[in-house]
Short mmCIF file of C-alpha atoms in Angstrom, two decimals:
data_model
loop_
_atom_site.label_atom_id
_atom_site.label_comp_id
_atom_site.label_asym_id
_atom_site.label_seq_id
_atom_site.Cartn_x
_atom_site.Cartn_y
_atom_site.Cartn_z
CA UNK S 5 -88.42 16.18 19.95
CA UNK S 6 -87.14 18.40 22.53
CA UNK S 7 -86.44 21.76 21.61
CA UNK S 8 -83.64 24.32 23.47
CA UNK S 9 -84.75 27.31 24.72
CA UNK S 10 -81.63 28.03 26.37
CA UNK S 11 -79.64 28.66 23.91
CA UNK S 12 -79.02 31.99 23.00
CA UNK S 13 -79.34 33.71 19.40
CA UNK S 14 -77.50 37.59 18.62
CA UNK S 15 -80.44 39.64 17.39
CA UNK S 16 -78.07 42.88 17.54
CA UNK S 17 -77.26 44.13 13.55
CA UNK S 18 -80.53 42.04 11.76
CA UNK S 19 -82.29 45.49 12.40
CA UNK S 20 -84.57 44.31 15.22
CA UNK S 21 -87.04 46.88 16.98
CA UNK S 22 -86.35 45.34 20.09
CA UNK S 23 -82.65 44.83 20.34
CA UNK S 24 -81.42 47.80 17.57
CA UNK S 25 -83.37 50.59 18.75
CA UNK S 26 -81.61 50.62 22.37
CA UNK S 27 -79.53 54.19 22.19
CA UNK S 28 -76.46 51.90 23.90
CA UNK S 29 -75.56 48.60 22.69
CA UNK S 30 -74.56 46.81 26.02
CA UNK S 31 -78.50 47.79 27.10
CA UNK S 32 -80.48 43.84 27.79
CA UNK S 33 -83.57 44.84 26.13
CA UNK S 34 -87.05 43.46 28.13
CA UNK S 35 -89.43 45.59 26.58
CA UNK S 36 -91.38 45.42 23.29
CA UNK S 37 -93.56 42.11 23.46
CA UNK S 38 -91.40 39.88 20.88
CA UNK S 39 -89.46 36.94 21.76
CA UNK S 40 -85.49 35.85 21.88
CA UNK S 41 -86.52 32.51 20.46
CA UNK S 42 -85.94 31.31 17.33
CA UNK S 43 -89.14 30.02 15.62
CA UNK S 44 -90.67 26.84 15.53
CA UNK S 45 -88.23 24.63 13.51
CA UNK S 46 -90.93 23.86 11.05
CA UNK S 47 -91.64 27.25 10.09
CA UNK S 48 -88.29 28.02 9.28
CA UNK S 49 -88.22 24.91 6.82
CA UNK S 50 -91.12 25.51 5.09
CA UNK S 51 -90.03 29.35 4.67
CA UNK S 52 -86.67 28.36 3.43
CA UNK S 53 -88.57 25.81 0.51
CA UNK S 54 -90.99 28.86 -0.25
CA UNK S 55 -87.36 31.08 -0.91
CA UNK S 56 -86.29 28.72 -3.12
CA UNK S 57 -88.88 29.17 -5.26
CA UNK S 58 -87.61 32.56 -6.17
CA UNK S 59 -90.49 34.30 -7.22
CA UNK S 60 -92.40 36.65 -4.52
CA UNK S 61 -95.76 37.32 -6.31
CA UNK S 62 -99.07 38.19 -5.34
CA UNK S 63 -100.37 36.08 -2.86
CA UNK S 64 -103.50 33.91 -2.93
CA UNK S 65 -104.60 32.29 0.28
CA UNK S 66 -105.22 28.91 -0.06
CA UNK S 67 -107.70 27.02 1.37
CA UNK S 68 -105.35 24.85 3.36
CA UNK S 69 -104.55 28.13 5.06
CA UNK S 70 -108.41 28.48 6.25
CA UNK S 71 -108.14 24.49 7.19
CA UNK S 72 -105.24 25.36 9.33
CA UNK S 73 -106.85 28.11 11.09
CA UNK S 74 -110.03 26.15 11.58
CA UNK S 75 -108.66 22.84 13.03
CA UNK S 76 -105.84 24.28 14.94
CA UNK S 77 -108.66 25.94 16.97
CA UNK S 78 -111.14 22.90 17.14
CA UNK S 79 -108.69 20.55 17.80
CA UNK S 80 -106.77 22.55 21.07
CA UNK S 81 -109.86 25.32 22.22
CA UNK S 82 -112.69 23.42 21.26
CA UNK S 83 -113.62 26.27 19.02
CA UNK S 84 -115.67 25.73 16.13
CA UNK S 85 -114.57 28.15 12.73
CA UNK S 86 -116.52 28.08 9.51
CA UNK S 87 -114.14 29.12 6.83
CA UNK S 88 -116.55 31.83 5.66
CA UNK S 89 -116.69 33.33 8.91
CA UNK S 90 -112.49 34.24 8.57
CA UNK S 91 -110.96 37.46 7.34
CA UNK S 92 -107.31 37.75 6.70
CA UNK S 93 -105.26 40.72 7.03
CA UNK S 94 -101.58 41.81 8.15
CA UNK S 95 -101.97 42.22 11.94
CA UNK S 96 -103.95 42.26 14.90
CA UNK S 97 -103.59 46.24 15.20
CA UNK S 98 -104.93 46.99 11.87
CA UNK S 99 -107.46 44.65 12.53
CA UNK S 100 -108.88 46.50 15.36
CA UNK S 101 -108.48 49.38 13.61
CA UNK S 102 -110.67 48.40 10.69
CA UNK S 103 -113.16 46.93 12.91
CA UNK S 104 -113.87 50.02 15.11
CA UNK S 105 -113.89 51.88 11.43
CA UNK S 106 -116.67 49.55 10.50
CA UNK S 107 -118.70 49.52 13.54
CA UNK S 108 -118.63 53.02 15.12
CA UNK S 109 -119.06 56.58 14.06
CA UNK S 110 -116.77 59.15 15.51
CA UNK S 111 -118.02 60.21 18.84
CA UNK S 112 -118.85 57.19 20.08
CA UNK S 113 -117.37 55.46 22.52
CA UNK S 114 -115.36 52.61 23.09
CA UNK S 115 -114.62 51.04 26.15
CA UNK S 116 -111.26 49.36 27.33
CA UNK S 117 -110.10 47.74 30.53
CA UNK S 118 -107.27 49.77 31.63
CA UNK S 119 -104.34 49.30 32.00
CA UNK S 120 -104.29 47.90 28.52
CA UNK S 121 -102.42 47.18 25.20
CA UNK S 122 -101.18 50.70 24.33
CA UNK S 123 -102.38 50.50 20.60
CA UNK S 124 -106.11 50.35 21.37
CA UNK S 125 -105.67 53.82 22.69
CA UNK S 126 -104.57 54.95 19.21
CA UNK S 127 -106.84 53.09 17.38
CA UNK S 128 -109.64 54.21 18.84
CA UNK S 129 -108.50 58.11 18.59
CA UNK S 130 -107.49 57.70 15.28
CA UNK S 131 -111.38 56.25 14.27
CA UNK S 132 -112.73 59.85 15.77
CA UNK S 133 -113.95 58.14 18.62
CA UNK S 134 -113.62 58.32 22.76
CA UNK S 135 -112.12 55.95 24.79
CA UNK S 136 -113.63 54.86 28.18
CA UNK S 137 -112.01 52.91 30.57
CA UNK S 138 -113.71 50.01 32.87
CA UNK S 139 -110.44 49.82 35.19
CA UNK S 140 -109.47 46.60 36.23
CA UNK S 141 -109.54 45.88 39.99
CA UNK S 142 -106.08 45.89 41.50
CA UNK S 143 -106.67 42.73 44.19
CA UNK S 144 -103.27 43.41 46.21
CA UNK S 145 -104.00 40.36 48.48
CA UNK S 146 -103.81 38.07 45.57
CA UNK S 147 -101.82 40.42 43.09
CA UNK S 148 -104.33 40.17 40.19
CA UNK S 149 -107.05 41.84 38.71
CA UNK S 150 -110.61 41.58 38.49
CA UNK S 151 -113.73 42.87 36.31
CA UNK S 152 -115.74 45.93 37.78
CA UNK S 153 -118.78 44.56 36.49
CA UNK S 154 -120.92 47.31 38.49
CA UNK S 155 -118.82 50.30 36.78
CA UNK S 156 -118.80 48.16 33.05
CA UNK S 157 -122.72 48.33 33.70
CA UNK S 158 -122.68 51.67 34.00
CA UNK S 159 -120.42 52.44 30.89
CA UNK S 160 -121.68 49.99 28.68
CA UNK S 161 -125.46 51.76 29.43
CA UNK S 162 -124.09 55.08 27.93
CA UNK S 163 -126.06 56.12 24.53
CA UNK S 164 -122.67 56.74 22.73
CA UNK S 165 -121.55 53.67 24.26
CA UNK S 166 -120.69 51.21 20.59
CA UNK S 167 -117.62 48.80 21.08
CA UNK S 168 -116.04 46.90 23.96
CA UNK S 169 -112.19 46.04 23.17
CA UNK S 170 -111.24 43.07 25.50
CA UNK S 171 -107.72 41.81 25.46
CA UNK S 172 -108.21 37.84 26.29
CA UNK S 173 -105.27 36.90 27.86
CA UNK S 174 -104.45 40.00 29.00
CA UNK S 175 -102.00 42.53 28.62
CA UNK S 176 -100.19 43.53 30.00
CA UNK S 177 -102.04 42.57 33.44
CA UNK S 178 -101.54 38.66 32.67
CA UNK S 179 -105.20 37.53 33.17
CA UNK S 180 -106.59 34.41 31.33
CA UNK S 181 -110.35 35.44 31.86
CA UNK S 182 -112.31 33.11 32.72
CA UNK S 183 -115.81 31.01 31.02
CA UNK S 184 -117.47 32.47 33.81
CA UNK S 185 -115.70 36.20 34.04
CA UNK S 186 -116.33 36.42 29.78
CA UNK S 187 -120.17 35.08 30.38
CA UNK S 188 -120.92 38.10 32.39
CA UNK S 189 -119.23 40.46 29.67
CA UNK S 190 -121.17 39.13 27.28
CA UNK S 191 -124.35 39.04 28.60
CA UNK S 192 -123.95 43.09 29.88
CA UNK S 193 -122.66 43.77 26.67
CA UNK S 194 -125.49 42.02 24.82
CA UNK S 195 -128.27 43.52 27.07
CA UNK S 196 -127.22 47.01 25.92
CA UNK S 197 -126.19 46.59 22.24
CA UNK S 198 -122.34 47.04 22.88
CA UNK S 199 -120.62 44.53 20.51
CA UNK S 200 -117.57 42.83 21.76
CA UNK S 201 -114.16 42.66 19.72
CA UNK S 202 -111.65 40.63 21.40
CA UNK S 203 -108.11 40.83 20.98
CA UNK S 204 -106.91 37.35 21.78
CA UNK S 205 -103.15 37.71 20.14
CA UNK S 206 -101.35 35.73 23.38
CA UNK S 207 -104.46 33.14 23.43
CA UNK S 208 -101.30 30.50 23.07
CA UNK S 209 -99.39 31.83 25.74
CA UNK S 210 -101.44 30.19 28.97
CA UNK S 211 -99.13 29.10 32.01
CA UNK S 212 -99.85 26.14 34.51
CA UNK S 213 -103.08 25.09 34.17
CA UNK S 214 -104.97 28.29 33.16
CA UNK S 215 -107.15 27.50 30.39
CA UNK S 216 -107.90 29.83 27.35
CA UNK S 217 -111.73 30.71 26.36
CA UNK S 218 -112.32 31.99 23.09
CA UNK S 219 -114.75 34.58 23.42
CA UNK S 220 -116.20 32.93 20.42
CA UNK S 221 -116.99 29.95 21.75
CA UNK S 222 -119.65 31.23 24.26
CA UNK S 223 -123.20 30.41 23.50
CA UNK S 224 -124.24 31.70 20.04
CA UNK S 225 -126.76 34.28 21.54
CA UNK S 226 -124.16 36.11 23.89
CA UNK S 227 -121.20 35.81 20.72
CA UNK S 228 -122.56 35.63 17.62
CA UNK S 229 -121.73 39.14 16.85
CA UNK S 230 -118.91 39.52 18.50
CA UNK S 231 -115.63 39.34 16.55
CA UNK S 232 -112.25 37.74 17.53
CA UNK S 233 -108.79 38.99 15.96
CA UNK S 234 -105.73 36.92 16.17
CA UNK S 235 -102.93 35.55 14.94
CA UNK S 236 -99.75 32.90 15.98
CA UNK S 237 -97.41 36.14 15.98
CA UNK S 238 -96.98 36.19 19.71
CA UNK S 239 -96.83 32.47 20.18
CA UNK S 240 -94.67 31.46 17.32
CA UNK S 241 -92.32 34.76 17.44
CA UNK S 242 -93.52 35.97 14.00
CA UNK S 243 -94.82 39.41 14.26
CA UNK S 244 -92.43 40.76 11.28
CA UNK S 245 -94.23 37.87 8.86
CA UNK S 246 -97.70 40.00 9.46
CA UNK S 247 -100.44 37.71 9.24
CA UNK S 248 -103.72 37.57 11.46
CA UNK S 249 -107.26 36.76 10.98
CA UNK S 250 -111.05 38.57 12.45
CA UNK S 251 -113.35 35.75 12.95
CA UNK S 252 -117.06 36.97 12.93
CA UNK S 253 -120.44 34.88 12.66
CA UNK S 254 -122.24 37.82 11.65
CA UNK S 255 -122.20 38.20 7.77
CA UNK S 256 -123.51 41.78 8.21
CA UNK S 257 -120.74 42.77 10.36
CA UNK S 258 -118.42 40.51 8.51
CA UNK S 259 -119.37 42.30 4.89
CA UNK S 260 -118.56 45.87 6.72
CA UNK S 261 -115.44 44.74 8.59
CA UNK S 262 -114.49 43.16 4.84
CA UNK S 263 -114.57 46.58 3.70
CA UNK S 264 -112.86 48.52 5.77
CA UNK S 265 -109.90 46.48 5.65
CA UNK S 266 -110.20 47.59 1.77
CA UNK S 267 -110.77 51.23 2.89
CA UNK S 268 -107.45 51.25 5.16
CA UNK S 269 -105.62 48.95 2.37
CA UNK S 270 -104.69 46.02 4.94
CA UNK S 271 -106.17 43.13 2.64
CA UNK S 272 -103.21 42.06 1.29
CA UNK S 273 -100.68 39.63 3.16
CA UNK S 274 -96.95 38.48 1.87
CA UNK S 275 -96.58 34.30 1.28
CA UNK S 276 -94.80 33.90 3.97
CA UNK S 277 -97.09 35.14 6.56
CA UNK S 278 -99.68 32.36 5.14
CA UNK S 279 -96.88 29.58 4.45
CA UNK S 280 -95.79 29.78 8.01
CA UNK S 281 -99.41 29.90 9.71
CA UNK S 282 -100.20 26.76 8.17
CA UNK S 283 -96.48 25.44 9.45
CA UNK S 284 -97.34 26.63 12.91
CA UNK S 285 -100.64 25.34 13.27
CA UNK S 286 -99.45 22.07 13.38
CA UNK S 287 -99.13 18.68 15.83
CA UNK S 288 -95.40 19.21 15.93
CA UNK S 289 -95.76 23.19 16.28
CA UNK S 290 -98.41 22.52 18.97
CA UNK S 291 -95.45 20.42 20.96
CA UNK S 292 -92.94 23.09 20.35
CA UNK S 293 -95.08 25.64 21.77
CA UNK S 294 -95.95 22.88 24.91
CA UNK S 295 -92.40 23.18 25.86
CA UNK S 296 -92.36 26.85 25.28
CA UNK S 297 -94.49 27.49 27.56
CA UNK S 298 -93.28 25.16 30.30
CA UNK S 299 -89.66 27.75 30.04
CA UNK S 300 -91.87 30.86 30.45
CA UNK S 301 -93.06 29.52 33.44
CA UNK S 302 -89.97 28.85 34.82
CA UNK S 303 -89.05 32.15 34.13
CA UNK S 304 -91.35 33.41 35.63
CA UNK S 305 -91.03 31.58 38.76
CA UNK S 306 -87.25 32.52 38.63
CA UNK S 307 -88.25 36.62 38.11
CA UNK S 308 -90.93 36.11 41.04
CA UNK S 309 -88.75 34.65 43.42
CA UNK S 310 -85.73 36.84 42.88
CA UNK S 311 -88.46 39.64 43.14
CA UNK S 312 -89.46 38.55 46.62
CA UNK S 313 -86.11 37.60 47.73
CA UNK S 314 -84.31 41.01 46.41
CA UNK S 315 -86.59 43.71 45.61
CA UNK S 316 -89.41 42.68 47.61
CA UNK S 317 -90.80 46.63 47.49
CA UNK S 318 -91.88 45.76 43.92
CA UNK S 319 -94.69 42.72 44.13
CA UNK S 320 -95.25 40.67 41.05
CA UNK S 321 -98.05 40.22 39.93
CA UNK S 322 -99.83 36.74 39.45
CA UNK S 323 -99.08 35.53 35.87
CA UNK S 324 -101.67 33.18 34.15
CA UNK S 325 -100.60 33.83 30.70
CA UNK S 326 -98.48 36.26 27.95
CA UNK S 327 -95.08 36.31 29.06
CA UNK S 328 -94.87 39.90 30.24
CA UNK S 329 -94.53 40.72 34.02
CA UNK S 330 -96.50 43.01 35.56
CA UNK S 331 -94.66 44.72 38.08
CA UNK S 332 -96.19 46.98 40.72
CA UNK S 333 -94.08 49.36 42.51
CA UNK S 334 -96.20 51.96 44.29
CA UNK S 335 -94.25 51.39 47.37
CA UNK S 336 -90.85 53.23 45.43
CA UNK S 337 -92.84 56.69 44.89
CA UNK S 338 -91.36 57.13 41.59
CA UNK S 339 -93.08 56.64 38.30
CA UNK S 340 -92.94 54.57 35.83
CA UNK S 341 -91.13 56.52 33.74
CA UNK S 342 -88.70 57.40 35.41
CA UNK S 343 -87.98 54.18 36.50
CA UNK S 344 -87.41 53.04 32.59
CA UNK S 345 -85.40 56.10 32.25
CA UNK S 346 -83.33 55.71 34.93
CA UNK S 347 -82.64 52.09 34.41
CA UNK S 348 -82.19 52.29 31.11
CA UNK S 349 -79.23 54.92 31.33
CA UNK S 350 -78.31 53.56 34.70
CA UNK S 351 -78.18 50.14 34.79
CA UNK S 352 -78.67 49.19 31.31
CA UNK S 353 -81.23 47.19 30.96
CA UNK S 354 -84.98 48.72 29.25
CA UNK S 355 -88.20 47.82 30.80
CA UNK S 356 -91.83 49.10 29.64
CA UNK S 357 -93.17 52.07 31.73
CA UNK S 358 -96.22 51.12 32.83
CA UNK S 359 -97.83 54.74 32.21
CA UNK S 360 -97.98 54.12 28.56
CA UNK S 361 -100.98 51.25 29.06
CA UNK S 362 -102.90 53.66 30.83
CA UNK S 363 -103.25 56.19 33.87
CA UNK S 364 -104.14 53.23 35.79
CA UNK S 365 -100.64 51.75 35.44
CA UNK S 366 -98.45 54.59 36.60
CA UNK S 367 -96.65 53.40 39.12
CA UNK S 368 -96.14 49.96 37.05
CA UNK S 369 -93.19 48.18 35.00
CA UNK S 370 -93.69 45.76 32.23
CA UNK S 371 -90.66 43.16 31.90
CA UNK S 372 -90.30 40.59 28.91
CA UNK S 373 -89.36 37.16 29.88
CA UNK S 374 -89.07 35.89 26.72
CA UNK S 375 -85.65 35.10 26.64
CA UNK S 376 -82.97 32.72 27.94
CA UNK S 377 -83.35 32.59 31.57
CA UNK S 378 -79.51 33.34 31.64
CA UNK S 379 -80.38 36.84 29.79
CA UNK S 380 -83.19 36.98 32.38
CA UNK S 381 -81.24 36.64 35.56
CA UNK S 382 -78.94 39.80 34.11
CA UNK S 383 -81.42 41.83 33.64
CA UNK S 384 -83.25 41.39 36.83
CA UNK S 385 -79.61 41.95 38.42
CA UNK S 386 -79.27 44.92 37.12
CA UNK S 387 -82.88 46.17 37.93
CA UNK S 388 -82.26 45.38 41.35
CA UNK S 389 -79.40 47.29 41.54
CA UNK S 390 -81.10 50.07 40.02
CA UNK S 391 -84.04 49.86 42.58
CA UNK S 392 -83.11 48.16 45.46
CA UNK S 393 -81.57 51.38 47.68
CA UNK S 394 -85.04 53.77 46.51
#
């Protein structure tokens, strides 16, 4: 079946964070990491026989949902779950959250590769504990980033040194690490008791031929304490349906993470969040998601050649999966936030400052492709506009 991405759906007035908190309405929103697409057809059906029903109880979670999970990642990442080894809960956030509540004591430390997801910064404070970064490399020649694994060494050797949050793809730098890049983690986090939680929310999201690794499916000695958290929210456009899953071999570190999703009350999830997990981790979901991912790409090629025709003071960087751009634009000596600021109120369209992942991306932007490439093309008019004279 071939699915159309093209086609456009109003979000405006359903009381979406993305499109209905703009302070104008004629503002094309590419911020907040959701997506203009309209779910997976299958989802939507088997939501729509779950209304039906009428009756919005309690939720059990079956074991079809734990089948899902399991063979979804077998079949597609070569992955091996045991069913036992799977904790439910409403998010990816509050995951994290509840692990580093299990696992640390406040004043240790917990190391991120900045720039990063935003949230780990407030997770981590809000545990008691201190966040250290292991910057990313900024390779201009090849617009990417790469692993410090000298300064991780030294950071990961601290005595307060507990966690290591990974974000696997990443965001918002757009690296698919590696088999080889994720050995090394492991084995410098392993040689110095740091345990490894990796947030691997966009693990669908690959473009071209980048390949995902679950950090779980290393060799057991370098992963089997490490935990996983994530969830078909990104991929599938269903973050409001809150449903994601830790995955940890470990049953001691399972049996605290278990309760400290009790402690911070996130063990509960709504039917629909399970009902459309199980619809999405599916043959037919897999092939919506195949074509999915070919229109991001093209996207993306569109935004980076429209980039280096128009704006070429701003240099793309190399995407390998997520669909969120990561923009660099040192060479404007502005910030980041005033760049969102002024072309938000400017030229009406709302980016992501780059500050907000991190010190090290100041003098970024952050642009959502996830939408029709016709939306697209506006928007990246109007942010050239806004920044080609500076």
């Amino acid at each position: 079946m071939e699915y159309d991405f093209s086609r456009p759906t109003d979000r405006r007035g359903t009381d979406s964070y993305k499109w209905d908190s703009a302070p104008e309405t004629d503002i094309i929103p590419l911020w907040v990491a959701d997506m203009d697409f309209e779910t997976f057809p299958g989802i939507t059906e088997a939501l729509q026989r779950r209304v039906a029903h009428g009756i919005f109880g309690y939720t059990r979670v079956p074991e079809a949902y734990y089948e899902a999970v399991c063979n979804w990642f077998g079949k597609h990442h070569g992955w091996h779950i045991n069913r036992e080894d799977i904790i439910y809960t409403s998010g990816v956030v509050p995951a994290v959250s509840a692990v580093i509540k299990a696992l640390t004591l406040p004043g240790d430390q917990v190391i991120v590769q900045g720039p990063v997801y935003n949230c780990f910064f407030s997770s981590i404070r809000n545990n008691g504990c201190e966040t250290v970064s292991n910057s990313l490399i900024y390779n201009k020649e090849e617009l990417r980033y790469e692993i410090d694994f000298d300064d991780l060494e030294r950071k990961l050797a601290h005595e307060r040194a507990r966690l290591m949050l990974i974000c696997n793809p990443h965001n918002p730098g757009g690296r698919v690490w590696t088999r080889d890049e994720l050995t090394r983690v492991a084995e410098l986090c392993h040689k110095y008791g740091v345990r490894v939680v990796s947030d691997e929310i966009h693990c669908e999201l690959t473009l071209y031929d980048n390949e995902y690794v679950p950090f779980g499916s290393l060799p057991d000695e370098l992963s089997h304490g490490s935990i996983t958290c994530c969830s078909p929210s990104k991929a599938f456009n269903t973050a409001g349906l809150q449903i994601a899953n830790i995955v940890c071999r470990d049953a001691e570190v399972r049996n605290r993470i278990d309760r400290a999703i009790n402690i911070n009350e996130v063990c509960d999830v709504n039917p629909f969040g399970v009902i459309a997990l199980q619809a999405a981790y599916s043959d037919e979901g897999y092939e919506w998601l195949t074509q999915l991912r070919a229109y991001i790409s093209s996207n993306y090629d569109l935004l980076r050649e429209r980039f280096a025709r128009e704006l070429p003071k701003c240099k793309v960087m190399r995407m390998e999966g997520t669909y969120l751009a990561w923009i660099d634009c040192t060479e404007l000596h502005i910030s980041s936030d005033e760049i969102e600021e002024m072309l938000m109120h400017e030229n009406k369209v709302w980016v992501n400052a780059g500050s907000m992942y991190g010190t090290e991306g100041a003098a970024f932007i952050r642009i959502n492709m996830a939408c029709t490439s016709e939306l697209l093309n506006e928007g990246i008019t109007r942010i050239v506009n806004g920044l080609g004279n500076k």
